Amino acid sequence: MKFDETYISKNRQFRDAWIKWLTESDFTHSLTFQPNRGWQSETIFARMKRVHRDVDEALLGSRYHLKPPEVRTRAVFIVEGLYGENAHVHSLWAVRGDRTASFEALFNNEIGSTNIFEDLCPGGSSDLQLIADWERTATYLSKGICRNDDPDRLFFSRQFFNSTQERN
């Protein structure tokens, strides 16, 4: 494929708009998931749905799925790498201040502690960071975003809401 100035300009505009949206959103944490095994896109989507479910259940209780969307934990997921090889997921989470400590405890990497991702994906790892430098975080998480990228490489937690099988 030949890349002309128009193509490059449109990609740059899309990426700049994406970074602007991220920096103006109320996300509080970045969280990277490394499965350490070759996952396909369907597996990644299902696992991120499960992680989100587990987060909401831990923070909101067993009836989390009945809560309105504005109360639920918001997240955006960005898949990087090659499916079946080194695919991993960067995510941003909007966690209310009174739930921050409980959220962070779910992804504790200390030996003998609970990490819901590592429980779901033995051998996998996660890296949780409180966002301190928005511009740097947004730019890093957007390095692989392209206007013509596969649609399954970017998804939002709202895609999981009100699913008939959300509790599964």
Backbone as JSON, one array per atom type, in Angstrom:
{
  "sequence": "MKFDETYISKNRQFRDAWIKWLTESDFTHSLTFQPNRGWQSETIFARMKRVHRDVDEALLGSRYHLKPPEVRTRAVFIVEGLYGENAHVHSLWAVRGDRTASFEALFNNEIGSTNIFEDLCPGGSSDLQLIADWERTATYLSKGICRNDDPDRLFFSRQFFNSTQERN",
  "N": [[0.84, -1.18, 0.0], [0.56, 2.16, -0.85], [1.57, 5.01, 0.86], [0.35, 8.11, 0.98], [0.51, 11.75, 1.37], [-2.03, 12.58, 2.2], [-3.18, 10.3, 3.38], [-1.39, 9.89, 5.53], [-1.73, 12.32, 6.88], [-4.45, 12.15, 7.63], [-4.35, 9.93, 9.35], [-2.7, 10.98, 11.34], [-4.34, 13.05, 12.25], [-6.49, 11.56, 13.26], [-5.18, 10.08, 15.3], [-4.27, 12.21, 16.91], [-6.73, 13.3, 17.7], [-7.74, 11.13, 19.13], [-5.87, 10.95, 21.25], [-6.38, 13.43, 22.42], [-9.05, 13.02, 23.27], [-8.64, 10.95, 25.15], [-7.03, 12.28, 27.07], [-8.81, 14.15, 28.02], [-10.7, 12.69, 29.28], [-11.95, 10.97, 32.24], [-10.25, 8.98, 33.22], [-8.39, 7.09, 35.57], [-6.46, 5.17, 36.08], [-3.89, 3.23, 34.49], [-3.61, 0.07, 33.01], [-1.93, -2.76, 32.16], [-2.2, -5.84, 30.51], [-0.61, -8.87, 30.2], [-0.79, -11.81, 28.67], [1.04, -13.9, 28.3], [0.84, -16.03, 26.6], [-0.32, -17.29, 23.46], [-2.95, -15.56, 22.47], [-6.04, -15.29, 20.74], [-8.19, -12.87, 19.06], [-10.89, -13.19, 19.93], [-10.59, -14.53, 22.35], [-9.18, -12.65, 23.86], [-11.09, -10.55, 24.03], [-13.14, -11.89, 25.47], [-11.77, -12.5, 27.86], [-11.11, -9.94, 28.83], [-13.65, -8.97, 29.22], [-14.41, -10.64, 31.3], [-12.54, -9.89, 33.28], [-13.37, -7.25, 33.68], [-15.95, -7.72, 34.62], [-15.34, -9.06, 37.03], [-14.03, -6.99, 38.38], [-16.12, -5.06, 38.63], [-17.93, -6.59, 40.16], [-16.46, -6.95, 42.51], [-16.18, -4.29, 43.35], [-18.77, -3.24, 43.36], [-20.55, -5.13, 44.29], [-22.52, -8.22, 44.24], [-24.74, -7.73, 42.68], [-23.98, -6.05, 40.68], [-24.45, -5.92, 37.92], [-26.98, -4.91, 37.64], [-26.81, -2.28, 38.11], [-26.89, 1.19, 37.06], [-25.3, 2.37, 34.01], [-23.69, 4.67, 34.51], [-22.77, 4.29, 37.07], [-21.25, 2.04, 36.97], [-17.94, 0.65, 36.51], [-15.8, 2.27, 34.31], [-13.96, 1.51, 31.34], [-11.4, 1.37, 28.84], [-10.02, -0.58, 26.26], [-7.08, -1.51, 24.6], [-5.62, -3.36, 22.16], [-2.44, -4.65, 21.51], [0.23, -5.92, 19.46], [0.77, -9.19, 17.91], [-1.88, -11.35, 17.16], [-2.19, -14.56, 18.6], [0.47, -14.7, 19.11], [2.27, -12.45, 20.47], [0.3, -10.82, 21.57], [-1.02, -8.32, 23.66], [-2.72, -6.37, 26.18], [-3.45, -3.01, 26.64], [-4.98, -0.9, 28.96], [-7.31, 1.57, 30.14], [-8.75, 2.83, 33.09], [-11.54, 4.17, 34.77], [-11.87, 5.01, 37.93], [-13.71, 5.63, 40.79], [-12.85, 7.81, 43.48], [-13.41, 6.8, 46.12], [-13.27, 4.12, 45.72], [-10.76, 3.44, 44.96], [-8.61, 2.2, 46.46], [-9.63, -0.39, 46.85], [-9.88, -1.23, 44.18], [-7.19, -1.17, 43.32], [-6.16, -3.17, 44.96], [-7.1, -5.45, 43.76], [-5.35, -6.07, 41.74], [-2.88, -6.76, 42.76], [0.53, -7.38, 42.81], [2.19, -8.63, 44.59], [3.82, -11.46, 46.06], [1.8, -14.16, 46.97], [-0.48, -12.66, 47.18], [-3.74, -11.54, 46.0], [-4.53, -11.43, 42.57], [-6.63, -10.66, 40.17], [-6.39, -10.96, 37.4], [-4.18, -12.64, 37.04], [-5.17, -14.86, 38.32], [-7.14, -15.56, 36.52], [-5.67, -15.99, 34.26], [-3.3, -18.02, 34.42], [0.19, -17.7, 34.75], [0.19, -15.38, 33.39], [0.56, -11.77, 33.48], [0.12, -8.57, 35.08], [0.21, -5.0, 35.0], [-0.31, -2.35, 36.94], [-0.89, 1.09, 37.05], [-1.16, 4.26, 38.56], [-2.39, 7.07, 36.98], [-0.25, 9.63, 36.3], [1.02, 11.36, 34.54], [-0.67, 12.54, 32.08], [-0.43, 13.21, 29.3], [1.84, 11.78, 28.48], [1.04, 9.12, 29.09], [-1.27, 8.81, 27.46], [-0.17, 9.18, 24.91], [1.66, 7.04, 24.79], [-0.1, 4.82, 25.01], [-1.4, 5.11, 22.66], [0.25, 4.59, 20.59], [0.07, 2.49, 18.79], [-2.31, 2.88, 17.53], [-4.25, 3.19, 14.7], [-6.0, 4.65, 12.02], [-7.06, 2.83, 10.23], [-7.01, 0.46, 11.54], [-7.69, -2.87, 12.84], [-11.01, -3.37, 13.95], [-11.39, -4.93, 16.22], [-9.34, -4.41, 17.92], [-9.71, -2.36, 19.62], [-11.78, -1.64, 22.23], [-14.57, -0.96, 24.43], [-15.68, -0.82, 27.85], [-18.43, -0.47, 28.04], [-19.44, -2.04, 26.05], [-19.79, -4.44, 27.26], [-21.89, -4.14, 29.0], [-25.19, -4.88, 30.15], [-25.39, -7.27, 28.84], [-26.82, -10.4, 27.99], [-25.46, -12.53, 28.94], [-23.78, -11.53, 30.84], [-23.11, -12.13, 33.48], [-21.81, -14.5, 33.29]],
  "CA": [[0.0, 0.0, 0.0], [1.31, 3.4, -0.93], [1.12, 5.99, 1.84], [0.53, 9.47, 0.49], [0.39, 12.76, 2.42], [-3.41, 12.62, 2.69], [-3.33, 9.16, 4.28], [-0.61, 10.16, 6.73], [-2.37, 13.43, 7.56], [-5.68, 11.67, 8.26], [-3.95, 9.1, 10.48], [-2.2, 11.87, 12.38], [-5.52, 13.74, 12.81], [-7.22, 10.58, 14.07], [-4.4, 9.81, 16.5], [-4.3, 13.41, 17.74], [-8.08, 13.38, 18.28], [-7.83, 10.04, 20.11], [-5.08, 11.36, 22.41], [-7.13, 14.53, 23.05], [-10.19, 12.42, 23.98], [-8.12, 10.25, 26.33], [-6.55, 13.21, 28.09], [-9.94, 14.89, 28.57], [-11.57, 11.74, 29.97], [-11.65, 10.91, 33.67], [-9.56, 7.75, 33.56], [-7.49, 7.29, 36.7], [-5.43, 4.13, 36.12], [-3.56, 2.45, 33.3], [-3.42, -1.33, 33.41], [-1.5, -3.59, 31.03], [-2.36, -7.28, 30.7], [0.25, -9.7, 29.36], [-1.22, -13.18, 28.92], [2.16, -14.85, 28.21], [0.45, -17.14, 25.74], [-0.89, -16.77, 22.23], [-4.41, -15.38, 22.47], [-6.72, -14.75, 19.56], [-9.0, -11.7, 19.41], [-12.09, -13.59, 20.67], [-10.16, -14.86, 23.7], [-8.85, -11.4, 24.54], [-12.34, -9.87, 24.33], [-13.82, -12.64, 26.53], [-11.02, -12.36, 29.11], [-11.25, -8.57, 29.32], [-15.02, -8.9, 29.73], [-14.4, -11.33, 32.59], [-11.82, -9.04, 34.22], [-14.25, -6.12, 34.0], [-17.02, -8.27, 35.47], [-14.78, -9.32, 38.35], [-13.8, -5.68, 39.0], [-17.41, -4.49, 39.04], [-18.49, -7.39, 41.24], [-15.69, -6.65, 43.72], [-16.38, -2.91, 43.78], [-20.19, -2.86, 43.47], [-21.35, -6.21, 44.85], [-22.96, -9.28, 43.32], [-25.8, -7.23, 41.79], [-23.36, -4.99, 39.88], [-25.01, -5.89, 36.57], [-28.25, -4.19, 37.68], [-26.5, -0.87, 38.33], [-26.89, 1.99, 35.83], [-23.97, 2.5, 33.41], [-22.88, 5.74, 35.09], [-22.22, 3.81, 38.34], [-20.32, 0.96, 36.65], [-16.55, 1.02, 36.26], [-15.56, 2.47, 32.88], [-12.62, 1.15, 30.89], [-11.14, 1.24, 27.41], [-9.02, -1.62, 26.06], [-6.34, -1.36, 23.34], [-4.82, -4.57, 21.94], [-1.22, -4.48, 20.73], [0.96, -7.15, 19.16], [0.2, -10.12, 16.95], [-2.74, -12.38, 17.74], [-1.59, -15.89, 18.58], [1.89, -14.63, 19.46], [2.62, -11.56, 21.57], [-0.77, -9.86, 21.83], [-1.23, -7.9, 25.04], [-3.77, -5.36, 26.23], [-3.32, -1.82, 27.46], [-6.32, -0.43, 29.29], [-7.47, 2.72, 31.03], [-9.89, 2.61, 33.96], [-12.05, 5.31, 35.54], [-12.25, 4.47, 39.24], [-14.07, 6.68, 41.74], [-11.9, 7.93, 44.59], [-13.7, 5.93, 47.27], [-13.06, 2.72, 45.32], [-9.39, 3.31, 44.45], [-7.82, 1.2, 47.2], [-10.2, -1.72, 46.55], [-9.51, -1.54, 42.8], [-5.76, -1.46, 43.27], [-5.92, -4.44, 45.64], [-7.46, -6.55, 42.85], [-4.24, -6.33, 40.82], [-1.69, -6.75, 43.59], [1.54, -8.29, 42.26], [3.03, -9.2, 45.63], [3.71, -12.91, 46.19], [0.79, -14.59, 47.92], [-1.65, -11.78, 47.18], [-4.72, -11.8, 44.95], [-4.49, -10.65, 41.34], [-7.71, -11.32, 39.43], [-5.96, -11.33, 36.05], [-3.3, -13.8, 37.15], [-6.05, -15.99, 38.65], [-7.85, -15.9, 35.29], [-4.68, -16.37, 33.25], [-2.07, -18.46, 35.09], [1.39, -17.39, 33.98], [0.05, -14.03, 32.86], [0.94, -10.72, 34.42], [-0.53, -7.27, 34.88], [0.96, -3.86, 35.53], [-1.25, -1.28, 37.26], [-0.26, 2.37, 37.36], [-1.98, 5.44, 38.73], [-1.97, 7.99, 35.91], [0.32, 10.87, 36.82], [1.34, 12.21, 33.39], [-1.68, 12.17, 31.09], [0.06, 13.31, 27.92], [2.75, 10.65, 28.26], [0.25, 7.89, 29.11], [-2.13, 8.77, 26.27], [0.69, 9.01, 23.74], [2.17, 5.67, 24.81], [-1.18, 3.87, 24.72], [-1.92, 5.36, 21.31], [1.31, 4.42, 19.6], [-0.32, 1.52, 17.77], [-3.64, 3.19, 16.99], [-4.25, 3.63, 13.3], [-7.37, 4.86, 11.53], [-7.49, 1.65, 9.49], [-6.7, -0.72, 12.34], [-8.78, -3.81, 13.04], [-11.93, -2.88, 14.98], [-11.34, -5.73, 17.44], [-8.18, -4.0, 18.71], [-10.13, -1.27, 20.49], [-13.16, -1.82, 22.7], [-14.94, -0.22, 25.62], [-16.42, -1.61, 28.83], [-19.88, -0.39, 27.78], [-19.81, -3.16, 25.18], [-20.11, -5.57, 28.12], [-23.06, -3.85, 29.83], [-26.52, -5.39, 29.8], [-25.31, -8.5, 28.06], [-27.62, -11.46, 28.61], [-24.55, -13.47, 29.58], [-22.79, -10.72, 31.54], [-22.71, -12.75, 34.75], [-21.11, -15.77, 33.01]],
  "C": [[0.88, 1.24, 0.0], [0.71, 4.41, 0.06], [1.4, 7.38, 1.29], [0.32, 10.46, 1.64], [-1.0, 12.81, 3.01], [-3.64, 11.51, 3.7], [-2.63, 9.43, 5.6], [-1.25, 11.28, 7.53], [-3.64, 12.99, 8.28], [-5.37, 10.78, 9.45], [-3.47, 9.96, 11.65], [-3.37, 12.6, 13.04], [-6.31, 12.79, 13.71], [-6.49, 10.33, 15.38], [-4.41, 11.0, 17.44], [-5.65, 13.57, 18.43], [-8.26, 12.32, 19.36], [-7.08, 10.42, 21.38], [-5.81, 12.48, 23.15], [-8.3, 13.97, 23.85], [-9.72, 11.71, 25.24], [-7.72, 11.21, 27.43], [-7.68, 14.01, 28.72], [-10.92, 13.98, 29.3], [-11.15, 11.65, 31.43], [-11.03, 9.58, 34.09], [-8.52, 8.02, 34.64], [-6.3, 6.33, 36.71], [-5.16, 3.57, 34.73], [-3.21, 1.04, 33.79], [-3.09, -2.13, 32.16], [-1.62, -5.05, 31.42], [-1.48, -8.01, 29.71], [-0.1, -11.16, 29.62], [-0.11, -14.22, 28.93], [1.76, -16.15, 27.52], [-0.22, -16.54, 24.51], [-2.42, -16.72, 22.24], [-4.89, -14.84, 21.14], [-7.65, -13.62, 20.01], [-10.23, -12.07, 20.24], [-11.74, -13.9, 22.13], [-9.86, -13.6, 24.49], [-10.13, -10.68, 24.94], [-13.04, -10.56, 25.51], [-13.1, -12.48, 27.87], [-11.14, -10.95, 29.69], [-12.67, -8.34, 29.86], [-15.09, -9.53, 31.12], [-13.67, -10.5, 33.64], [-12.71, -7.88, 34.64], [-15.39, -6.57, 34.91], [-16.52, -8.47, 36.89], [-14.51, -8.01, 39.1], [-15.12, -5.11, 39.5], [-18.03, -5.28, 40.19], [-17.78, -7.09, 42.56], [-16.0, -5.25, 44.25], [-17.84, -2.57, 44.08], [-21.08, -3.93, 44.08], [-21.88, -7.14, 43.79], [-24.08, -8.83, 42.37], [-25.3, -6.07, 40.91], [-24.03, -4.82, 38.52], [-26.36, -5.17, 36.51], [-28.05, -2.68, 37.88], [-26.54, -0.11, 37.01], [-25.46, 2.18, 35.31], [-23.09, 3.57, 34.06], [-22.27, 5.35, 36.44], [-21.15, 2.74, 38.09], [-18.92, 1.51, 36.39], [-16.33, 1.13, 34.76], [-14.11, 2.09, 32.54], [-12.58, 1.16, 29.36], [-9.96, 0.3, 27.26], [-8.4, -1.46, 24.67], [-5.42, -2.57, 23.2], [-3.62, -4.22, 21.06], [-0.59, -5.83, 20.48], [0.19, -8.03, 18.2], [-0.65, -11.16, 17.66], [-2.06, -13.74, 17.58], [-0.12, -15.89, 18.94], [2.1, -13.75, 20.68], [1.55, -10.51, 21.88], [-0.88, -9.59, 23.32], [-2.2, -6.73, 25.02], [-3.37, -4.23, 27.16], [-4.75, -1.37, 27.76], [-6.25, 0.79, 30.19], [-8.76, 2.5, 31.8], [-10.25, 3.9, 34.68], [-12.6, 4.76, 36.85], [-12.53, 5.64, 40.18], [-13.12, 6.64, 42.93], [-12.14, 7.0, 45.75], [-13.5, 4.45, 46.97], [-11.61, 2.43, 44.92], [-8.61, 2.2, 45.15], [-8.32, -0.21, 46.91], [-9.83, -2.16, 45.14], [-8.05, -1.95, 42.73], [-5.43, -2.8, 43.92], [-6.24, -5.64, 44.75], [-6.31, -6.96, 41.93], [-2.9, -6.26, 41.55], [-0.7, -7.8, 43.05], [2.47, -8.88, 43.31], [2.78, -10.71, 45.76], [2.69, -13.25, 47.29], [-0.45, -13.72, 47.97], [-2.57, -12.13, 46.0], [-4.48, -10.87, 43.77], [-5.5, -11.33, 40.42], [-7.31, -11.71, 38.01], [-5.09, -12.58, 36.1], [-4.08, -15.04, 37.56], [-6.76, -16.49, 37.4], [-6.9, -16.44, 34.23], [-3.38, -16.77, 33.93], [-0.85, -18.25, 34.18], [1.35, -16.01, 33.37], [0.47, -13.0, 33.91], [0.17, -9.44, 34.1], [0.32, -6.2, 35.53], [-0.02, -2.7, 35.69], [-0.49, -0.03, 37.64], [-1.33, 3.44, 37.55], [-1.48, 6.45, 37.7], [-1.51, 9.3, 36.53], [0.59, 11.86, 35.69], [0.43, 11.8, 32.23], [-1.15, 12.18, 29.67], [0.95, 12.12, 27.58], [1.97, 9.33, 28.17], [-0.57, 7.75, 27.83], [-1.31, 8.54, 25.0], [1.21, 7.58, 23.66], [1.08, 4.67, 24.43], [-1.71, 4.02, 23.3], [-0.91, 5.09, 20.22], [0.93, 3.45, 18.48], [-1.67, 1.8, 17.12], [-3.5, 3.76, 15.58], [-5.69, 3.69, 12.84], [-7.91, 3.62, 10.83], [-7.22, 0.36, 10.25], [-7.93, -1.62, 12.46], [-9.7, -3.31, 14.14], [-11.89, -3.69, 16.27], [-10.12, -5.4, 18.31], [-8.5, -2.87, 19.68], [-11.56, -1.54, 20.92], [-13.32, -1.17, 24.06], [-15.76, -1.09, 26.55], [-17.93, -1.54, 28.59], [-20.35, -1.48, 26.83], [-20.19, -4.39, 25.99], [-21.42, -5.38, 28.88], [-24.33, -4.44, 29.24], [-26.5, -6.58, 28.86], [-26.12, -9.57, 28.76], [-26.74, -12.46, 29.32], [-23.49, -12.76, 30.41], [-22.29, -11.41, 32.8], [-21.95, -14.05, 34.52], [-19.63, -15.57, 32.92]]
}
